[in-house]
mmCIF file of N, CA, C and O in Angstrom:
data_model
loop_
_atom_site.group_PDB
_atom_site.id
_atom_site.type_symbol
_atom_site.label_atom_id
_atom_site.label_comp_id
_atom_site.label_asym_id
_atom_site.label_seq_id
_atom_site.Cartn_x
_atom_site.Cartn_y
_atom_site.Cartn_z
ATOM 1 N N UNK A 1 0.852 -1.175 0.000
ATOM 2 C CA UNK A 1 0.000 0.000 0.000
ATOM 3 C C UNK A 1 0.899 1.241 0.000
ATOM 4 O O UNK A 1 1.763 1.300 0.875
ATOM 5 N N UNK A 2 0.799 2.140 -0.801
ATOM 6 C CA UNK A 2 1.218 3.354 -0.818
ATOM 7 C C UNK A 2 0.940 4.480 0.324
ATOM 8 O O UNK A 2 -0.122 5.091 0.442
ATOM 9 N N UNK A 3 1.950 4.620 1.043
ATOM 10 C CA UNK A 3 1.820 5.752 2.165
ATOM 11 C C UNK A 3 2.781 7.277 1.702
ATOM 12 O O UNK A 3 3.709 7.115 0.910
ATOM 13 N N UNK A 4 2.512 8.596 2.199
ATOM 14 C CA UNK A 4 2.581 9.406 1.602
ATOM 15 C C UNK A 4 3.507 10.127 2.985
ATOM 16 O O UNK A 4 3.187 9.636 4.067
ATOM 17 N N UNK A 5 4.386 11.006 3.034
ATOM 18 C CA UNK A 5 5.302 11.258 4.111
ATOM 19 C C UNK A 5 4.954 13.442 3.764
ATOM 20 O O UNK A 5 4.989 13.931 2.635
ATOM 21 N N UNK A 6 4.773 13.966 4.592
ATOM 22 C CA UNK A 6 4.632 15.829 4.729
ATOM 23 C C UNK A 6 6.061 16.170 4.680
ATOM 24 O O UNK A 6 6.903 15.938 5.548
ATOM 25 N N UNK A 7 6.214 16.736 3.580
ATOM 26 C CA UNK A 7 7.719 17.764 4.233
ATOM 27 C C UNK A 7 7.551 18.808 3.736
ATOM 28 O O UNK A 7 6.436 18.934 3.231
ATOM 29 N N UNK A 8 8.440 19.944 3.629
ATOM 30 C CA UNK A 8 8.224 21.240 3.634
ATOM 31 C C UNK A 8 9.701 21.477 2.882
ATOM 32 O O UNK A 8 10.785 21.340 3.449
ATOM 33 N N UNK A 9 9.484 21.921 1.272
ATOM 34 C CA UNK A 9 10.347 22.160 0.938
ATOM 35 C C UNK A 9 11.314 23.213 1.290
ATOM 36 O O UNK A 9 10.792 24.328 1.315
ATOM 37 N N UNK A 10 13.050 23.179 1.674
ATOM 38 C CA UNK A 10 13.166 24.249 2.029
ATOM 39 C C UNK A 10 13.682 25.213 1.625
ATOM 40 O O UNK A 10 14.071 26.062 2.428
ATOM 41 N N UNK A 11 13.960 25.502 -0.702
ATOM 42 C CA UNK A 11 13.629 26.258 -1.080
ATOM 43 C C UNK A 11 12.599 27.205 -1.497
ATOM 44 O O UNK A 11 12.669 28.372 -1.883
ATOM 45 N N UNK A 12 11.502 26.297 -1.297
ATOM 46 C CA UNK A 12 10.259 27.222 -2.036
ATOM 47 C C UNK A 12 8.902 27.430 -0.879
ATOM 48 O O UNK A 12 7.813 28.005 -0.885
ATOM 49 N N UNK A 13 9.764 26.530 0.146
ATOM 50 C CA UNK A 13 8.732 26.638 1.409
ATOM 51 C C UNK A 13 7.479 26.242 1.698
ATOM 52 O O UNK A 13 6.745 26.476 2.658
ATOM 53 N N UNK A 14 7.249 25.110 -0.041
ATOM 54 C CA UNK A 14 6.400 24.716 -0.040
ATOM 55 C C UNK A 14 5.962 23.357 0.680
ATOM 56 O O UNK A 14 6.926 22.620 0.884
ATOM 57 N N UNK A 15 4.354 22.698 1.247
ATOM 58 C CA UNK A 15 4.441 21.358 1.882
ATOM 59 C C UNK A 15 4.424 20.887 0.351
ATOM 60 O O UNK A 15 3.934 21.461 -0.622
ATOM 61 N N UNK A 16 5.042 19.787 0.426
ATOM 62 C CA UNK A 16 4.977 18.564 -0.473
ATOM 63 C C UNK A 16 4.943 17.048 0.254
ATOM 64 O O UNK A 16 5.403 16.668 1.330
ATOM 65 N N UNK A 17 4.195 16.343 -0.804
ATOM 66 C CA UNK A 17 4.094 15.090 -0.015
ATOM 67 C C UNK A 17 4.814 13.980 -1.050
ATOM 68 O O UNK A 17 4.937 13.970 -2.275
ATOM 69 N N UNK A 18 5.245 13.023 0.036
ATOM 70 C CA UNK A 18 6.636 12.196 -0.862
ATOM 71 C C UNK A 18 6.171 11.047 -0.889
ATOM 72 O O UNK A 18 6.103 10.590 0.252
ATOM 73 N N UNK A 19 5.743 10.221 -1.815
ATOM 74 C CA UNK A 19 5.323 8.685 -2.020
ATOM 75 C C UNK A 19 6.782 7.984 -0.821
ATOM 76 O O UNK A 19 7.876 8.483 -0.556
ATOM 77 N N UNK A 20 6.176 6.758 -0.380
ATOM 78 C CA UNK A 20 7.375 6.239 0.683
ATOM 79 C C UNK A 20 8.383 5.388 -0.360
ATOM 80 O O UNK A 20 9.599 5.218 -0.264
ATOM 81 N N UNK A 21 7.092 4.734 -1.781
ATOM 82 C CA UNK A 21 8.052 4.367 -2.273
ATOM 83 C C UNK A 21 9.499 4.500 -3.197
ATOM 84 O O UNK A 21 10.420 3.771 -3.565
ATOM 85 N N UNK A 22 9.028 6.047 -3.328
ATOM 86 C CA UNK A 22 10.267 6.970 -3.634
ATOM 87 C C UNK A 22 11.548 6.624 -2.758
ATOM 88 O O UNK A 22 12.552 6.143 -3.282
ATOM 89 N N UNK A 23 11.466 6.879 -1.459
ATOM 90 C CA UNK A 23 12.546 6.731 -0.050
ATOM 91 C C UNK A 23 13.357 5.596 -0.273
ATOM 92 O O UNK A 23 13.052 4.409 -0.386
ATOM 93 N N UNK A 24 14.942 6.441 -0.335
ATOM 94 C CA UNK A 24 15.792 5.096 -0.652
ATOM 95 C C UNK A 24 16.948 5.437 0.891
ATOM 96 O O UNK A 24 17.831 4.659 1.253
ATOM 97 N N UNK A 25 16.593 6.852 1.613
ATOM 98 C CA UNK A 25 17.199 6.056 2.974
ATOM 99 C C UNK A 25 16.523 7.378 3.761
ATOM 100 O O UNK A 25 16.169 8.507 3.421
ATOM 101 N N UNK A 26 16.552 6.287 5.499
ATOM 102 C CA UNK A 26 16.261 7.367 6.562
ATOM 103 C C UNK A 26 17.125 7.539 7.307
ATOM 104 O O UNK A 26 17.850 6.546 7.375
ATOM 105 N N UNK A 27 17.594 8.795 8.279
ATOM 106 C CA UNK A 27 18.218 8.857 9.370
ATOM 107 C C UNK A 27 17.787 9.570 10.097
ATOM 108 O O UNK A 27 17.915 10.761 9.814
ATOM 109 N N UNK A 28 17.191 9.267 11.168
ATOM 110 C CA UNK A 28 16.347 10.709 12.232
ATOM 111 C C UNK A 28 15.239 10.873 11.576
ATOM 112 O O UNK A 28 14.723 9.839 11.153
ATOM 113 N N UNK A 29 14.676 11.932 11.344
ATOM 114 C CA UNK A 29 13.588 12.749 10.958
ATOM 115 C C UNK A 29 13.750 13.169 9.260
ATOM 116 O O UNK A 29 12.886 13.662 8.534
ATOM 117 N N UNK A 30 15.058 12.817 8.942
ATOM 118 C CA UNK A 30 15.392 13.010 7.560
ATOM 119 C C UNK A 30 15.356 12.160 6.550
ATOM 120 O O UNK A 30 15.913 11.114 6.883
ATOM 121 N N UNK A 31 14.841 12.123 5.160
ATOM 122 C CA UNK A 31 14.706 11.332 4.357
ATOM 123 C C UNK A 31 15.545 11.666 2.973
ATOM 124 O O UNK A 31 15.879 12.828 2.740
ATOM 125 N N UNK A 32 15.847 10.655 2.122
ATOM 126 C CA UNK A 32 16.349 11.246 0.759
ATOM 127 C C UNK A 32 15.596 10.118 0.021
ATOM 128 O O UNK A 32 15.405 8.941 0.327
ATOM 129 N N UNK A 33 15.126 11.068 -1.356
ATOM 130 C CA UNK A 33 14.980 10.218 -2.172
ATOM 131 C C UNK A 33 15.256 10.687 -3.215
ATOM 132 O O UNK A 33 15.832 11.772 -3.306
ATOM 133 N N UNK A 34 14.718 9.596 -4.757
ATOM 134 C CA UNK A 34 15.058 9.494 -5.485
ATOM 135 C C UNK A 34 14.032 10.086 -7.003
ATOM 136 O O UNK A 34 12.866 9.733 -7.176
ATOM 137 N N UNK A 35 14.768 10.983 -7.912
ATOM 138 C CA UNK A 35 13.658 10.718 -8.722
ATOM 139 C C UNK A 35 13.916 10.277 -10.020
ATOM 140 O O UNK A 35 15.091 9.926 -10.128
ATOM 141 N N UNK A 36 13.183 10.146 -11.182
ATOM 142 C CA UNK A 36 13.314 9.031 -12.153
ATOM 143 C C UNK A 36 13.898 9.432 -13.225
ATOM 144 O O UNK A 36 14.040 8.718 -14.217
ATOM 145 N N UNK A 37 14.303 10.643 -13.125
ATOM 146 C CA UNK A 37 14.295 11.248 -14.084
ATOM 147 C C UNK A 37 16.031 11.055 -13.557
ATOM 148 O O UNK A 37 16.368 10.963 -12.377
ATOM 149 N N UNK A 38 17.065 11.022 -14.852
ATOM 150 C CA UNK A 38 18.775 10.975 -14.971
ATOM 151 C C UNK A 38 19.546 11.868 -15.304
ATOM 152 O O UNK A 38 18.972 12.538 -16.162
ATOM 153 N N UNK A 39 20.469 12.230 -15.116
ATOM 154 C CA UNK A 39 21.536 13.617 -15.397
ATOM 155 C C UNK A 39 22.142 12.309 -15.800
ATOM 156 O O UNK A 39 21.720 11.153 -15.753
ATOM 157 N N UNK A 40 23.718 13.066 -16.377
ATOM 158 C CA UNK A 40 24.416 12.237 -17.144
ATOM 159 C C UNK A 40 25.401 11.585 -15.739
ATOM 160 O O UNK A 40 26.142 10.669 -16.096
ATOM 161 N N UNK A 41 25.460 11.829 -14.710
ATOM 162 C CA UNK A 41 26.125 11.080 -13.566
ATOM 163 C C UNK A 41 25.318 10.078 -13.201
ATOM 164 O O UNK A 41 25.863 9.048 -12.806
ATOM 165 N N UNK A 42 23.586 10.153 -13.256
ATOM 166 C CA UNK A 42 22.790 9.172 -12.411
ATOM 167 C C UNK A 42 21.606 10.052 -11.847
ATOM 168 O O UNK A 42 21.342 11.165 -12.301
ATOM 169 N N UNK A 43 20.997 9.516 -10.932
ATOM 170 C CA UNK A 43 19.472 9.846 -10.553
ATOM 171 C C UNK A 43 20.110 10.535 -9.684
ATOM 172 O O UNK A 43 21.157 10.258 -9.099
ATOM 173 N N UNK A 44 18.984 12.091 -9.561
ATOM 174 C CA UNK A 44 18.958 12.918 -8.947
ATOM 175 C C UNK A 44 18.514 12.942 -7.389
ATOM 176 O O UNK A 44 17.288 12.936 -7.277
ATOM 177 N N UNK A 45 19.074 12.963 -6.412
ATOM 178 C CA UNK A 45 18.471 12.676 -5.234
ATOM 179 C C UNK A 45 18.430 13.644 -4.564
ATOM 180 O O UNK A 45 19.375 14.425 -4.678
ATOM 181 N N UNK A 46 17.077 14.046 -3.393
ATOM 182 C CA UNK A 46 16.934 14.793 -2.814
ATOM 183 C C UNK A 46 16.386 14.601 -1.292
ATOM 184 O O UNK A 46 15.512 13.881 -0.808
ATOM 185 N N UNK A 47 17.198 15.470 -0.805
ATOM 186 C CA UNK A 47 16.718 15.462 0.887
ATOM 187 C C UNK A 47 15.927 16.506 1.651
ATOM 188 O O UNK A 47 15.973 17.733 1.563
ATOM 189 N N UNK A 48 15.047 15.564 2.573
ATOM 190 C CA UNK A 48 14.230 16.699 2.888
ATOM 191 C C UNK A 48 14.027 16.247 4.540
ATOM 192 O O UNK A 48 14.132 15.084 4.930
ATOM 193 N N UNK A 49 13.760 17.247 5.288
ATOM 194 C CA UNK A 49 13.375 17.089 6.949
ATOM 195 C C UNK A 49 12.347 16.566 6.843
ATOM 196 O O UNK A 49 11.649 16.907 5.888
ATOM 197 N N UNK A 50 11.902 15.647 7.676
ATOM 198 C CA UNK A 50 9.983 15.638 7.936
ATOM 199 C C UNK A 50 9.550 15.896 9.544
ATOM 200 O O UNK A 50 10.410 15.338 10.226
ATOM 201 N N UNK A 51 8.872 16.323 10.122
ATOM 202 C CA UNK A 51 8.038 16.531 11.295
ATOM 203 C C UNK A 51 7.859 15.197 11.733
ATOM 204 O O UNK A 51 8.301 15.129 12.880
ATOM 205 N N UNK A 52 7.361 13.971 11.310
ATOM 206 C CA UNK A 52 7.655 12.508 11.935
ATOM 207 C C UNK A 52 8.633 12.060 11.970
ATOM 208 O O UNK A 52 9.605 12.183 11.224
ATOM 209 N N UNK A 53 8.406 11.262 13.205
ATOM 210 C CA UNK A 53 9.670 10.645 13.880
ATOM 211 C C UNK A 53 9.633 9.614 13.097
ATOM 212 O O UNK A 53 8.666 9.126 12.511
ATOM 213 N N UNK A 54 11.637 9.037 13.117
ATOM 214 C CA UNK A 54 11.862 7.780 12.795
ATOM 215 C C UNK A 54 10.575 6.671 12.626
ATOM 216 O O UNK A 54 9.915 6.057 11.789
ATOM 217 N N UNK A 55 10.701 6.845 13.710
ATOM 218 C CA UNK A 55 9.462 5.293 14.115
ATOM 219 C C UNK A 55 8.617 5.585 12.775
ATOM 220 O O UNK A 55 8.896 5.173 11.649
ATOM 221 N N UNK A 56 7.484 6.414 13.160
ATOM 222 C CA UNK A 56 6.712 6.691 12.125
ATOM 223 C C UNK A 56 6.840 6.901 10.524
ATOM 224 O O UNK A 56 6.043 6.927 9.586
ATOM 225 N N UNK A 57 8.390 7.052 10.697
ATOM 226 C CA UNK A 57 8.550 6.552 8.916
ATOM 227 C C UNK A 57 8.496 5.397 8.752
ATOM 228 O O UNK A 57 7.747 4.877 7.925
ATOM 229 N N UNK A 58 9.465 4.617 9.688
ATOM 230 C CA UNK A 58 9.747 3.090 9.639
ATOM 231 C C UNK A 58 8.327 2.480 9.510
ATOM 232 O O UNK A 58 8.325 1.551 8.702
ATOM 233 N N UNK A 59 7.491 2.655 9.898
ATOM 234 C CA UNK A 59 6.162 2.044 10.268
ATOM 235 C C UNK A 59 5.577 2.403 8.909
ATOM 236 O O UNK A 59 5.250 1.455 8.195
ATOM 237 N N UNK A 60 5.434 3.410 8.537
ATOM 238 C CA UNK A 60 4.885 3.519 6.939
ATOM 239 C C UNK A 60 5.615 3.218 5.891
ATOM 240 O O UNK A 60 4.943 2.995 4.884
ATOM 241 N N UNK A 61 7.014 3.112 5.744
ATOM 242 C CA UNK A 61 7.777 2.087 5.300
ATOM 243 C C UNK A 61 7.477 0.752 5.004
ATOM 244 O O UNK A 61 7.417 0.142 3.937
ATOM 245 N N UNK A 62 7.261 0.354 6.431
ATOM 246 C CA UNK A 62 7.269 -1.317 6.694
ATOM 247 C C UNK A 62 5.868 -1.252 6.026
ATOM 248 O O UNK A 62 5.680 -2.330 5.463
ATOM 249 N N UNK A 63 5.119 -0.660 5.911
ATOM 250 C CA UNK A 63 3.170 -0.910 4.938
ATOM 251 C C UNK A 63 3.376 -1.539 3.704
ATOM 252 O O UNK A 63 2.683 -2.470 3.294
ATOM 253 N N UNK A 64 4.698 -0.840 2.869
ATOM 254 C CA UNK A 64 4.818 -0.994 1.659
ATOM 255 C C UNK A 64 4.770 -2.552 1.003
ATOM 256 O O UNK A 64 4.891 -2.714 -0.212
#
């Protein structure tokens, strides 16, 4: 099942919401992911803070 994670971009200050199955790692409250699109080095990855705790990623993680 697809779960959806709040972050707050922090150039444009906008909320955005991040599919989990995007998320290719967590540490703390922080996530990075990935998107599909390629530069000539490889996939572009991006990090963002979220307001939920670990746990609560892990747990919507583990849904997938």
């Amino acid at each position: 099942m697809n779960s959806f994670i709040e972050v707050t971009d922090e150039k444009s200050k906008e909320k955005i919401l991040i599919n989990t199955l995007l998320i290719v790692d967590v540490r703390g409250n922080c996530i990075t992911t990935t998107s599909g699109a390629t530069t000539k080095l490889g996939f572009t990855n991006h990090k963002y803070k979220t307001l939920e705790t670990y746990e609560e990623i892990m747990k919507k993680l583990g849904m997938r």
